[in-house]
Coordinates of C-alpha atoms in Angstrom, one line a residue:
M1 CA 0.2 -78.0 241.4
A2 CA -2.7 -77.3 240.8
Q3 CA -5.2 -76.0 243.0
F4 CA -9.0 -76.3 243.2
P5 CA -11.5 -74.5 245.1
E6 CA -13.2 -75.9 248.0
G7 CA -16.3 -76.7 248.0
N8 CA -17.2 -76.5 244.4
G9 CA -19.7 -79.0 242.9
T10 CA -18.9 -78.7 239.4
P11 CA -16.3 -80.9 237.9
F12 CA -13.7 -78.7 236.2
L13 CA -14.0 -79.5 231.8
W14 CA -10.8 -81.4 231.9
Q15 CA -12.4 -83.8 234.8
T16 CA -15.0 -85.0 233.5
A17 CA -15.2 -86.9 229.6
Q18 CA -15.2 -84.4 227.1
F19 CA -17.4 -84.3 224.1
F20 CA -17.3 -83.1 220.5
D21 CA -18.5 -80.9 218.2
A22 CA -22.2 -80.6 220.1
P23 CA -22.8 -76.9 219.1
A24 CA -23.8 -75.0 222.4
E25 CA -27.2 -73.2 222.6
D26 CA -25.3 -70.1 222.5
D27 CA -21.9 -69.4 220.9
S28 CA -20.5 -67.6 223.8
V29 CA -20.4 -69.8 226.2
Q30 CA -19.2 -73.2 223.8
A31 CA -16.0 -74.6 225.6
Y32 CA -13.5 -76.1 223.6
P33 CA -11.4 -79.3 224.6
A34 CA -7.8 -77.6 223.6
E35 CA -9.0 -74.7 226.1
A36 CA -9.3 -76.3 228.5
M37 CA -6.1 -78.5 228.6
A38 CA -4.0 -75.5 228.2
G39 CA -2.0 -75.0 231.1
Y40 CA -3.5 -78.3 233.0
I41 CA -1.0 -79.6 235.0
S42 CA -1.9 -82.9 236.0
E43 CA -2.2 -84.1 239.5
T44 CA -2.2 -87.9 238.8
P45 CA 1.2 -90.1 238.3
P46 CA 1.1 -90.8 234.4
T47 CA 0.5 -94.5 233.7
T48 CA 1.6 -96.6 230.8
H49 CA -0.3 -97.5 227.8
D50 CA 0.2 -100.9 228.3
S51 CA -0.1 -101.0 231.8
P52 CA -3.2 -98.0 233.0
G53 CA -2.6 -97.7 236.6
T54 CA 0.7 -98.4 237.2
V55 CA 3.1 -95.5 238.1
V56 CA 5.8 -95.2 235.9
S57 CA 7.1 -91.8 236.9
G58 CA 6.4 -89.1 239.3
P59 CA 4.1 -85.8 238.9
L60 CA 5.2 -84.9 235.1
P61 CA 5.2 -80.5 235.1
I62 CA 3.7 -79.4 232.0
S63 CA 6.5 -77.6 230.5
E64 CA 6.7 -75.6 227.0
P65 CA 6.2 -78.3 224.8
P66 CA 8.6 -77.7 221.9
F67 CA 6.0 -78.9 219.4
Q68 CA 4.0 -75.4 218.5
V69 CA 0.8 -76.1 217.0
D70 CA -1.2 -73.6 215.7
L71 CA -4.9 -74.4 216.7
K72 CA -6.9 -71.8 213.8
P73 CA -7.8 -74.0 210.9
P74 CA -6.1 -73.5 207.8
R75 CA -6.5 -70.5 205.6
F76 CA -9.8 -70.8 202.7
D77 CA -9.4 -68.3 200.7
V78 CA -12.5 -68.1 198.0
Q79 CA -14.2 -65.4 196.0
W80 CA -16.9 -66.8 197.3
R81 CA -18.0 -69.6 200.0
W82 CA -21.0 -70.9 198.0
W83 CA -21.8 -73.3 200.3
E84 CA -22.9 -71.1 203.2
D85 CA -24.7 -69.0 200.7
E86 CA -26.8 -72.5 199.1
A87 CA -27.0 -74.3 203.1
S88 CA -30.1 -71.4 203.6
F89 CA -32.0 -71.8 200.8
I90 CA -31.8 -76.3 202.4
L91 CA -33.0 -75.7 205.6
R92 CA -36.3 -73.7 204.3
A93 CA -36.8 -75.9 202.0
F94 CA -38.4 -79.2 201.9
A95 CA -35.5 -82.0 201.6
V96 CA -35.2 -83.1 204.6
E97 CA -32.1 -85.9 204.5
A98 CA -30.3 -82.8 202.3
I99 CA -31.2 -80.9 205.7
K100 CA -29.8 -84.1 207.8
R101 CA -25.8 -84.2 205.8
L102 CA -25.7 -80.3 206.1
V103 CA -26.4 -80.5 210.2
Q104 CA -23.7 -83.4 209.7
F105 CA -21.4 -81.7 207.8
R106 CA -21.8 -78.1 209.6
L107 CA -20.9 -76.5 206.2
Y108 CA -21.9 -73.2 207.4
H109 CA -19.8 -70.3 209.9
D110 CA -22.7 -70.0 212.1
D111 CA -23.4 -73.3 214.2
N112 CA -27.2 -71.8 215.8
L113 CA -27.9 -71.3 212.2
P114 CA -30.1 -74.1 211.9
R115 CA -31.6 -74.2 215.0
S116 CA -33.1 -70.0 214.0
I117 CA -34.3 -70.4 210.7
L118 CA -35.3 -74.7 211.9
R119 CA -37.3 -72.5 214.6
S120 CA -38.6 -69.6 212.0
R121 CA -40.7 -72.7 210.1
D122 CA -43.7 -74.0 210.9
A123 CA -44.5 -76.1 213.2
N124 CA -46.5 -79.0 211.1
T125 CA -43.0 -78.8 208.2
V126 CA -41.1 -79.5 211.3
T127 CA -43.0 -82.5 212.8
A128 CA -43.3 -84.1 209.9
F129 CA -38.7 -83.7 209.5
L130 CA -38.9 -85.2 212.9
N131 CA -41.2 -87.9 212.4
S132 CA -39.7 -89.3 209.0
L133 CA -36.3 -89.3 211.0
L134 CA -37.3 -90.8 213.7
P135 CA -36.5 -94.2 214.6
P136 CA -38.7 -97.5 214.9
N137 CA -37.1 -98.2 218.9
D138 CA -37.4 -94.0 219.8
G139 CA -40.1 -93.7 222.3
T140 CA -40.5 -89.9 222.3
V141 CA -43.8 -89.2 221.9
V142 CA -43.4 -86.3 219.4
T143 CA -47.4 -84.8 220.5
E144 CA -45.5 -83.9 223.8
L145 CA -42.7 -81.8 222.7
T146 CA -43.0 -78.5 222.0
H147 CA -42.1 -76.7 219.1
Y148 CA -38.6 -76.1 220.0
D149 CA -37.8 -79.0 221.7
R150 CA -39.0 -80.7 217.9
V151 CA -36.6 -78.5 216.6
E152 CA -33.9 -79.7 219.3
K153 CA -34.9 -83.6 219.0
L154 CA -34.2 -83.1 215.0
L155 CA -31.0 -81.5 214.9
S156 CA -29.6 -84.2 217.6
L157 CA -31.4 -86.6 215.1
C158 CA -29.5 -85.4 212.6
R159 CA -26.0 -85.0 214.0
S160 CA -23.5 -87.8 214.7
K161 CA -23.4 -89.9 217.9
D162 CA -20.3 -87.2 219.9
N163 CA -16.9 -88.8 219.4
E164 CA -15.7 -88.5 223.6
A165 CA -12.5 -86.5 223.9
R166 CA -9.1 -89.3 224.3
P167 CA -6.8 -88.2 227.1
W168 CA -3.2 -88.8 225.5
S169 CA -2.4 -92.3 227.6
W170 CA 1.1 -93.0 226.7
F171 CA 4.3 -92.1 228.9
P172 CA 8.0 -92.0 229.1
T173 CA 8.7 -95.3 231.6
S174 CA 11.4 -94.9 234.0
T175 CA 13.5 -98.2 232.9
P176 CA 13.7 -98.2 229.3
N177 CA 16.0 -100.4 228.9
E178 CA 13.3 -103.2 228.9
I179 CA 11.5 -101.7 226.0
G180 CA 13.0 -101.8 222.5
C181 CA 13.0 -98.6 221.0
E182 CA 11.0 -100.2 218.3
A183 CA 8.5 -101.3 221.0
V184 CA 8.0 -98.3 222.3
A185 CA 7.9 -96.0 218.2
R186 CA 5.4 -98.5 217.7
D187 CA 3.2 -97.5 221.4
I188 CA 3.6 -94.0 220.1
N189 CA 2.2 -94.5 216.7
D190 CA -0.7 -96.8 218.2
E191 CA -1.6 -94.1 220.6
S192 CA -1.3 -91.1 217.9
Y193 CA -4.0 -93.2 215.8
L194 CA -5.9 -93.9 218.4
Q195 CA -6.2 -90.1 218.8
F196 CA -6.6 -90.0 215.3
K197 CA -9.7 -91.7 215.3
T198 CA -12.0 -90.1 217.7
V199 CA -11.6 -87.0 214.4
R200 CA -14.8 -88.1 212.1
F201 CA -14.5 -87.0 208.1
E202 CA -17.4 -84.1 208.6
A203 CA -14.8 -83.1 211.7
W204 CA -11.6 -82.5 208.8
V205 CA -14.2 -81.7 206.5
H206 CA -15.6 -78.6 208.7
Y207 CA -11.7 -77.7 209.9
S208 CA -10.2 -77.4 205.4
L209 CA -12.8 -75.4 204.9
G210 CA -11.5 -73.1 207.8
Y211 CA -14.0 -73.4 210.4
P212 CA -12.8 -73.8 214.4
T213 CA -12.9 -77.8 214.7
P214 CA -12.7 -78.7 218.7
S215 CA -12.4 -82.2 218.0
V216 CA -9.1 -81.4 215.8
E217 CA -8.2 -78.3 218.4
W218 CA -7.6 -81.6 220.7
F219 CA -6.3 -84.1 218.6
L220 CA -3.3 -81.9 217.7
M221 CA -3.4 -80.9 221.5
Q222 CA -2.6 -84.3 222.8
H223 CA 0.6 -83.7 220.4
S224 CA 1.8 -81.0 221.4
Q225 CA 1.3 -82.4 225.7
L226 CA 3.4 -85.3 224.2
S227 CA 6.4 -83.1 223.4
S228 CA 6.0 -81.5 226.4
Y229 CA 5.8 -85.0 228.3
L230 CA 9.2 -86.3 226.8
V231 CA 10.9 -82.5 228.1
D232 CA 10.1 -83.0 230.9
H233 CA 10.9 -87.0 231.6
F234 CA 14.5 -86.1 229.3
N235 CA 15.2 -83.1 232.1
E236 CA 14.4 -86.1 234.7
F237 CA 16.4 -88.5 233.6
P238 CA 19.1 -87.1 230.8
D239 CA 20.9 -90.4 230.1
Q240 CA 17.6 -92.1 228.6
A241 CA 17.0 -89.3 226.1
Y242 CA 19.9 -90.2 223.5
K243 CA 16.9 -93.8 223.9
Y244 CA 14.4 -91.7 221.6
V245 CA 17.1 -91.0 218.7
E246 CA 16.2 -94.2 217.2
V247 CA 13.1 -94.1 218.6
E248 CA 12.3 -91.3 215.9
K249 CA 14.1 -93.1 213.3
H250 CA 10.9 -96.2 213.2
L251 CA 8.4 -93.1 213.8
R252 CA 9.7 -91.8 210.4
S253 CA 7.6 -93.8 208.4
C254 CA 4.5 -93.9 210.9
N255 CA 1.9 -91.7 211.9
P256 CA 3.4 -87.4 211.1
F257 CA 2.2 -86.7 214.1
A258 CA 3.6 -88.4 216.3
H259 CA 6.8 -88.1 214.7
Q260 CA 6.8 -84.5 214.0
A261 CA 6.0 -84.2 218.7
V262 CA 9.1 -86.8 218.9
L263 CA 11.0 -84.9 216.7
C264 CA 10.6 -81.5 217.8
T265 CA 11.4 -82.8 221.4
L266 CA 14.6 -84.1 220.5
K267 CA 15.5 -80.8 218.2
A268 CA 14.4 -78.9 221.2
K269 CA 17.1 -81.2 223.8
R270 CA 19.9 -80.8 221.3
I271 CA 20.4 -83.7 221.1
L272 CA 19.3 -83.7 217.2
E273 CA 20.5 -81.2 215.1
F274 CA 18.7 -80.1 211.8
D275 CA 19.0 -77.2 209.9
D276 CA 15.1 -77.6 208.5
S277 CA 12.9 -75.7 210.6
P278 CA 9.9 -77.6 212.3
V279 CA 6.9 -78.8 210.2
S280 CA 3.9 -76.8 211.1
A281 CA 0.5 -79.2 212.1
H282 CA -1.4 -76.9 209.4
R283 CA 1.4 -78.7 206.9
L284 CA 1.5 -82.0 208.0
M285 CA -2.6 -82.1 207.8
R286 CA -2.2 -81.3 203.9
F287 CA -3.1 -85.0 202.9
L288 CA -6.9 -83.9 203.7
T289 CA -7.0 -80.6 204.1
I290 CA -5.9 -79.7 200.2
P291 CA -7.9 -82.4 198.7
I292 CA -10.8 -81.2 200.5
Q293 CA -10.6 -77.8 199.8
N294 CA -9.9 -78.8 195.9
L295 CA -13.0 -80.5 196.4
F296 CA -14.5 -77.3 197.0
T297 CA -12.9 -75.0 194.5
T298 CA -13.3 -77.1 192.1
Q299 CA -16.9 -78.7 192.0
Q300 CA -19.7 -76.0 192.7
N301 CA -22.5 -78.1 191.1
G302 CA -24.7 -77.7 193.9
L303 CA -24.8 -78.3 197.7
I304 CA -27.2 -80.8 197.9
R305 CA -25.2 -82.5 195.1
M306 CA -22.0 -82.4 197.3
L307 CA -23.7 -83.5 200.5
K308 CA -24.2 -87.1 199.0
K309 CA -21.1 -86.8 197.9
L310 CA -18.8 -86.3 201.1
V311 CA -21.2 -89.3 202.5
V312 CA -19.4 -91.4 200.0
L313 CA -16.4 -90.0 201.1
E314 CA -16.9 -90.5 204.5
V315 CA -17.0 -93.9 203.7
R316 CA -14.3 -94.0 202.0
F317 CA -12.2 -91.9 204.5
N318 CA -13.6 -94.2 207.1
H319 CA -11.8 -97.7 205.8
I320 CA -8.6 -96.0 204.9
Y321 CA -8.0 -94.2 207.9
H322 CA -9.9 -95.5 210.5
Q323 CA -10.1 -99.2 209.9
G324 CA -7.3 -99.6 207.4
S325 CA -4.5 -101.7 208.7
D326 CA -1.3 -99.3 207.2
V327 CA -2.1 -96.3 206.7
K328 CA -0.3 -94.2 203.4
W329 CA 0.2 -90.6 205.7
D330 CA 2.5 -89.5 202.8
S331 CA -0.5 -90.0 200.3
Y332 CA -3.1 -87.6 199.2
F333 CA -7.2 -88.1 200.2
E334 CA -8.4 -89.0 197.2
A335 CA -11.4 -86.1 197.7
E336 CA -11.7 -86.4 193.9
S337 CA -13.6 -88.8 191.5
P338 CA -15.1 -88.2 187.9
L339 CA -16.2 -92.1 188.3
L340 CA -18.7 -90.6 191.1
D341 CA -19.5 -87.5 189.8
E342 CA -20.4 -89.4 186.3
F343 CA -22.7 -92.2 188.9
F344 CA -24.6 -88.9 190.6
E345 CA -25.1 -87.6 187.0
A346 CA -26.7 -90.6 185.6
S347 CA -30.8 -89.9 185.5
S348 CA -31.1 -94.3 185.4
P349 CA -29.6 -97.4 185.4
R350 CA -29.5 -97.8 181.9
T351 CA -28.0 -94.1 181.1
L352 CA -25.3 -94.9 183.7
A353 CA -24.8 -98.3 181.5
R354 CA -24.4 -96.6 178.7
S355 CA -22.2 -94.0 179.9
L356 CA -19.9 -96.6 180.9
T357 CA -20.4 -98.8 178.0
H358 CA -19.2 -95.6 175.8
S359 CA -15.9 -94.7 178.0
D360 CA -15.0 -98.4 178.2
D361 CA -15.3 -99.3 173.9
R362 CA -13.0 -96.2 174.0
D363 CA -10.8 -97.2 176.4
F364 CA -10.4 -100.5 174.7
T365 CA -9.2 -99.3 172.2
G366 CA -5.6 -100.7 171.6
L367 CA -5.8 -103.6 173.5
C368 CA -4.6 -106.5 172.0
L369 CA -2.8 -109.8 173.0
Q370 CA 0.3 -108.4 173.0
S371 CA -0.9 -105.9 175.7
I372 CA -1.9 -109.0 178.2
V373 CA 1.4 -110.8 177.8
T374 CA 3.0 -107.6 178.6
E375 CA 0.7 -106.0 180.6
D376 CA 1.5 -102.4 178.8
S377 CA 0.0 -99.6 180.0
I378 CA -3.1 -100.1 177.9
F379 CA -3.5 -103.5 180.4
R380 CA -2.5 -102.0 183.4
R381 CA -5.3 -98.9 183.5
L382 CA -7.8 -101.1 182.2
T383 CA -6.7 -102.9 185.4
A384 CA -6.7 -100.3 187.5
N385 CA -10.2 -98.5 186.2
W386 CA -12.1 -102.0 186.8
D387 CA -10.6 -101.8 190.2
N388 CA -11.5 -98.1 190.8
L389 CA -15.4 -99.2 189.3
C390 CA -15.4 -102.0 191.8
T391 CA -14.5 -99.8 194.5
V392 CA -16.5 -96.8 194.2
T393 CA -19.6 -99.3 193.6
E394 CA -18.8 -100.5 197.0
E395 CA -18.6 -96.7 198.7
C396 CA -21.8 -96.2 197.0
C397 CA -24.0 -98.9 198.5
L398 CA -22.4 -98.7 201.7
A399 CA -23.3 -95.1 201.6
Y400 CA -27.3 -95.4 200.1
P401 CA -27.7 -99.2 200.5
D402 CA -31.1 -98.1 198.7
L403 CA -28.6 -98.2 195.4
I404 CA -27.7 -101.7 195.5
D405 CA -31.5 -102.7 193.5
Y406 CA -29.9 -99.5 191.3
F407 CA -26.7 -100.6 190.5
K408 CA -28.4 -104.6 189.8
S409 CA -30.8 -103.2 187.5
C410 CA -27.7 -101.0 185.7
V411 CA -25.4 -104.5 185.6
Q412 CA -28.0 -106.6 183.8
D413 CA -28.3 -103.2 180.9
L414 CA -24.0 -103.7 181.2
Y415 CA -25.1 -107.6 180.4
N416 CA -27.3 -106.9 177.6
R417 CA -25.3 -104.7 176.0
R418 CA -22.0 -107.8 176.1
N419 CA -19.9 -105.3 178.4
Y420 CA -18.4 -107.3 180.9
Y421 CA -16.1 -105.6 182.0
S422 CA -18.4 -102.9 184.0
A423 CA -20.8 -105.7 184.7
T424 CA -18.2 -107.9 186.6
A425 CA -16.9 -104.5 187.8
I426 CA -19.8 -103.4 189.5
L427 CA -21.0 -106.6 190.3
H428 CA -18.0 -107.8 192.4
G429 CA -19.0 -104.1 194.3
L430 CA -22.0 -105.4 194.9
Q431 CA -20.9 -108.4 196.5
K432 CA -18.5 -106.4 198.3
A433 CA -20.7 -104.4 199.8
S434 CA -23.6 -106.6 201.2
P435 CA -21.9 -110.1 200.7
Q436 CA -24.8 -111.9 202.3
R437 CA -27.8 -110.8 199.6
F438 CA -24.9 -111.6 196.9
S439 CA -23.8 -114.6 198.0
F440 CA -24.1 -117.3 195.6
N441 CA -26.9 -119.3 198.3
L442 CA -29.2 -116.5 198.2
L443 CA -28.4 -115.9 194.1
F444 CA -29.1 -119.2 193.4
P445 CA -30.9 -121.9 195.1
A446 CA -28.8 -125.5 195.3
T447 CA -32.4 -126.8 194.7
S448 CA -32.5 -124.7 190.9
A449 CA -28.5 -124.9 190.5
T450 CA -28.8 -127.3 187.7
S451 CA -31.4 -125.4 185.6
H452 CA -29.3 -122.2 186.3
G453 CA -28.4 -121.8 182.7
S454 CA -32.2 -120.5 182.1
A455 CA -32.9 -118.3 185.0
G456 CA -32.6 -115.2 183.8
F457 CA -31.5 -112.3 185.2
L458 CA -30.1 -114.5 188.9
S459 CA -28.1 -116.7 186.4
N460 CA -26.4 -114.0 184.8
F461 CA -25.1 -112.7 188.6
F462 CA -24.2 -116.2 189.1
D463 CA -22.5 -116.8 185.8
L464 CA -20.8 -113.1 186.5
L465 CA -20.4 -113.9 190.1
D466 CA -18.6 -117.8 190.1
A467 CA -15.1 -118.1 190.7
A468 CA -14.9 -121.9 189.9
N469 CA -12.3 -122.7 188.0
N470 CA -11.5 -119.0 186.9
Y471 CA -14.5 -118.4 186.0
A472 CA -15.3 -121.0 183.7
S473 CA -19.2 -120.0 183.3
Y474 CA -18.2 -116.3 182.1
R475 CA -15.6 -117.5 179.7
K476 CA -18.4 -119.8 178.6
I477 CA -20.5 -116.7 177.9
L478 CA -18.0 -115.0 176.3
Q479 CA -17.5 -117.3 173.6
N480 CA -21.0 -117.7 173.2
R481 CA -22.0 -113.9 173.4
P482 CA -18.5 -111.9 172.8
G483 CA -18.0 -108.5 174.4
L484 CA -15.5 -106.1 176.4
P485 CA -13.7 -108.8 178.8
F486 CA -13.4 -109.2 182.1
L487 CA -9.5 -109.6 182.2
R488 CA -8.5 -111.4 185.3
P489 CA -9.2 -115.0 184.4
H490 CA -7.6 -114.1 180.6
A491 CA -4.6 -113.0 182.4
I492 CA -4.4 -116.2 184.7
E493 CA -5.3 -118.5 181.3
Y494 CA -2.5 -116.9 179.5
Q495 CA -0.5 -117.3 183.0
S496 CA -1.6 -120.7 183.1
H497 CA -1.5 -121.6 178.7
G498 CA 0.1 -119.3 177.5
E499 CA -1.1 -117.7 174.7
R500 CA -3.4 -120.5 173.2
G501 CA -4.8 -119.4 176.9
L502 CA -6.1 -116.1 174.8
V503 CA -7.0 -118.0 171.8
G504 CA -11.0 -116.2 170.8
L505 CA -10.3 -113.6 172.8
F506 CA -9.4 -110.5 170.0
P507 CA -10.4 -108.5 168.1
L508 CA -12.1 -107.4 170.3
P509 CA -16.5 -107.1 168.5
D510 CA -17.5 -103.6 168.2
L511 CA -20.1 -102.7 170.6

């Protein structure tokens, strides 16, 4: 049993809430939560996940974990770590938003780099940066701060709020017959998922690029600890071990980290025999690390552009892995997005509308009535591209709300070009990103609804968004002003009325 020194008023690292990714003033004293957990023996009886505080078995000594995790970040061998070179230039420049994103994602080896460079900068410049980032309700009196204090305040505003480390809180019960195998698997998976959600996207980026990342290390250690808890439980209750053979089967389609911890434990106890070697933690993480590494390998068009893209990808990551109810762990994270690159490369809404229309006109080549009837490859590709345009628009507007007006102007230009295909995709993305701003009542008040046909700009939005009678308003526009069609209503018309529901759609006009 661990012995605590007498009269020590300072709590041990594991006795207090741990916080991730807060760079220390001096790297030599930075504490990593994963290191603190190594060798820790609990003096508090473990509790169930469902009933915190309920003792389920005696204190468990921590055995050697069968699920061994390598806390070192994955190797990322590139000839030129171009982002590190550009990081210093950004910190010496005057784009405070770029500095903020850089500090958030920590795309540098030395966590003290921003501090040292900002301290060396002109005091008036740092003050201007700080004033531009201070929220309205912040009571900080900048004039009362020293230059170094202003730098620290600036850095704190740039960083994401620290996540509190979550110790593993599910433990095997001594009465397993009362709980089904599927329920046990679900509880383990739920706890593992809660652990996963404590790791921010910027931490995965930092880790993927080969930098030590405390929150990822902590996440891995908790799953290693799970395998230790299971070994100790099987030693104390040998007759219960075989129940976890069924638990392992249920976990195969769940969180891979939880599954591997249970599987390694069953192998170590010789309850399951497999010829294949255990899957390493690095391999389990490849669904995230490989796409992120590829992003930094293939796209070297500037760190400022990369940082902008990472902010959007953070929205995508959170939607898929932190907010989704059905995470597809066997699918790689989609970090590279040509459409997102096209958005950032466009110099104006009109430029983007012209670029989209050019590519759409090309993609619609070969689409015919039979394409909709049979839902052939051309139809499926166009439908998938529409969904992608809608999603990327939503992600961009959630990441950068100021882009909403930009995309509104783009929709108007697409409408003028008779490109209803991209116009409706972007408009639906805007509506998903900001439902209140793009509700029918706000776009077109009821008092003037009878005259919306001549309402100009807002009328176009109303007609394209109005889903009544299978987008009857849009289909009327298309009939009067033929263009590249929004395919969903026409597919529904075919399902309802057969080929006569597609009369007038073809041939498609040249734009």
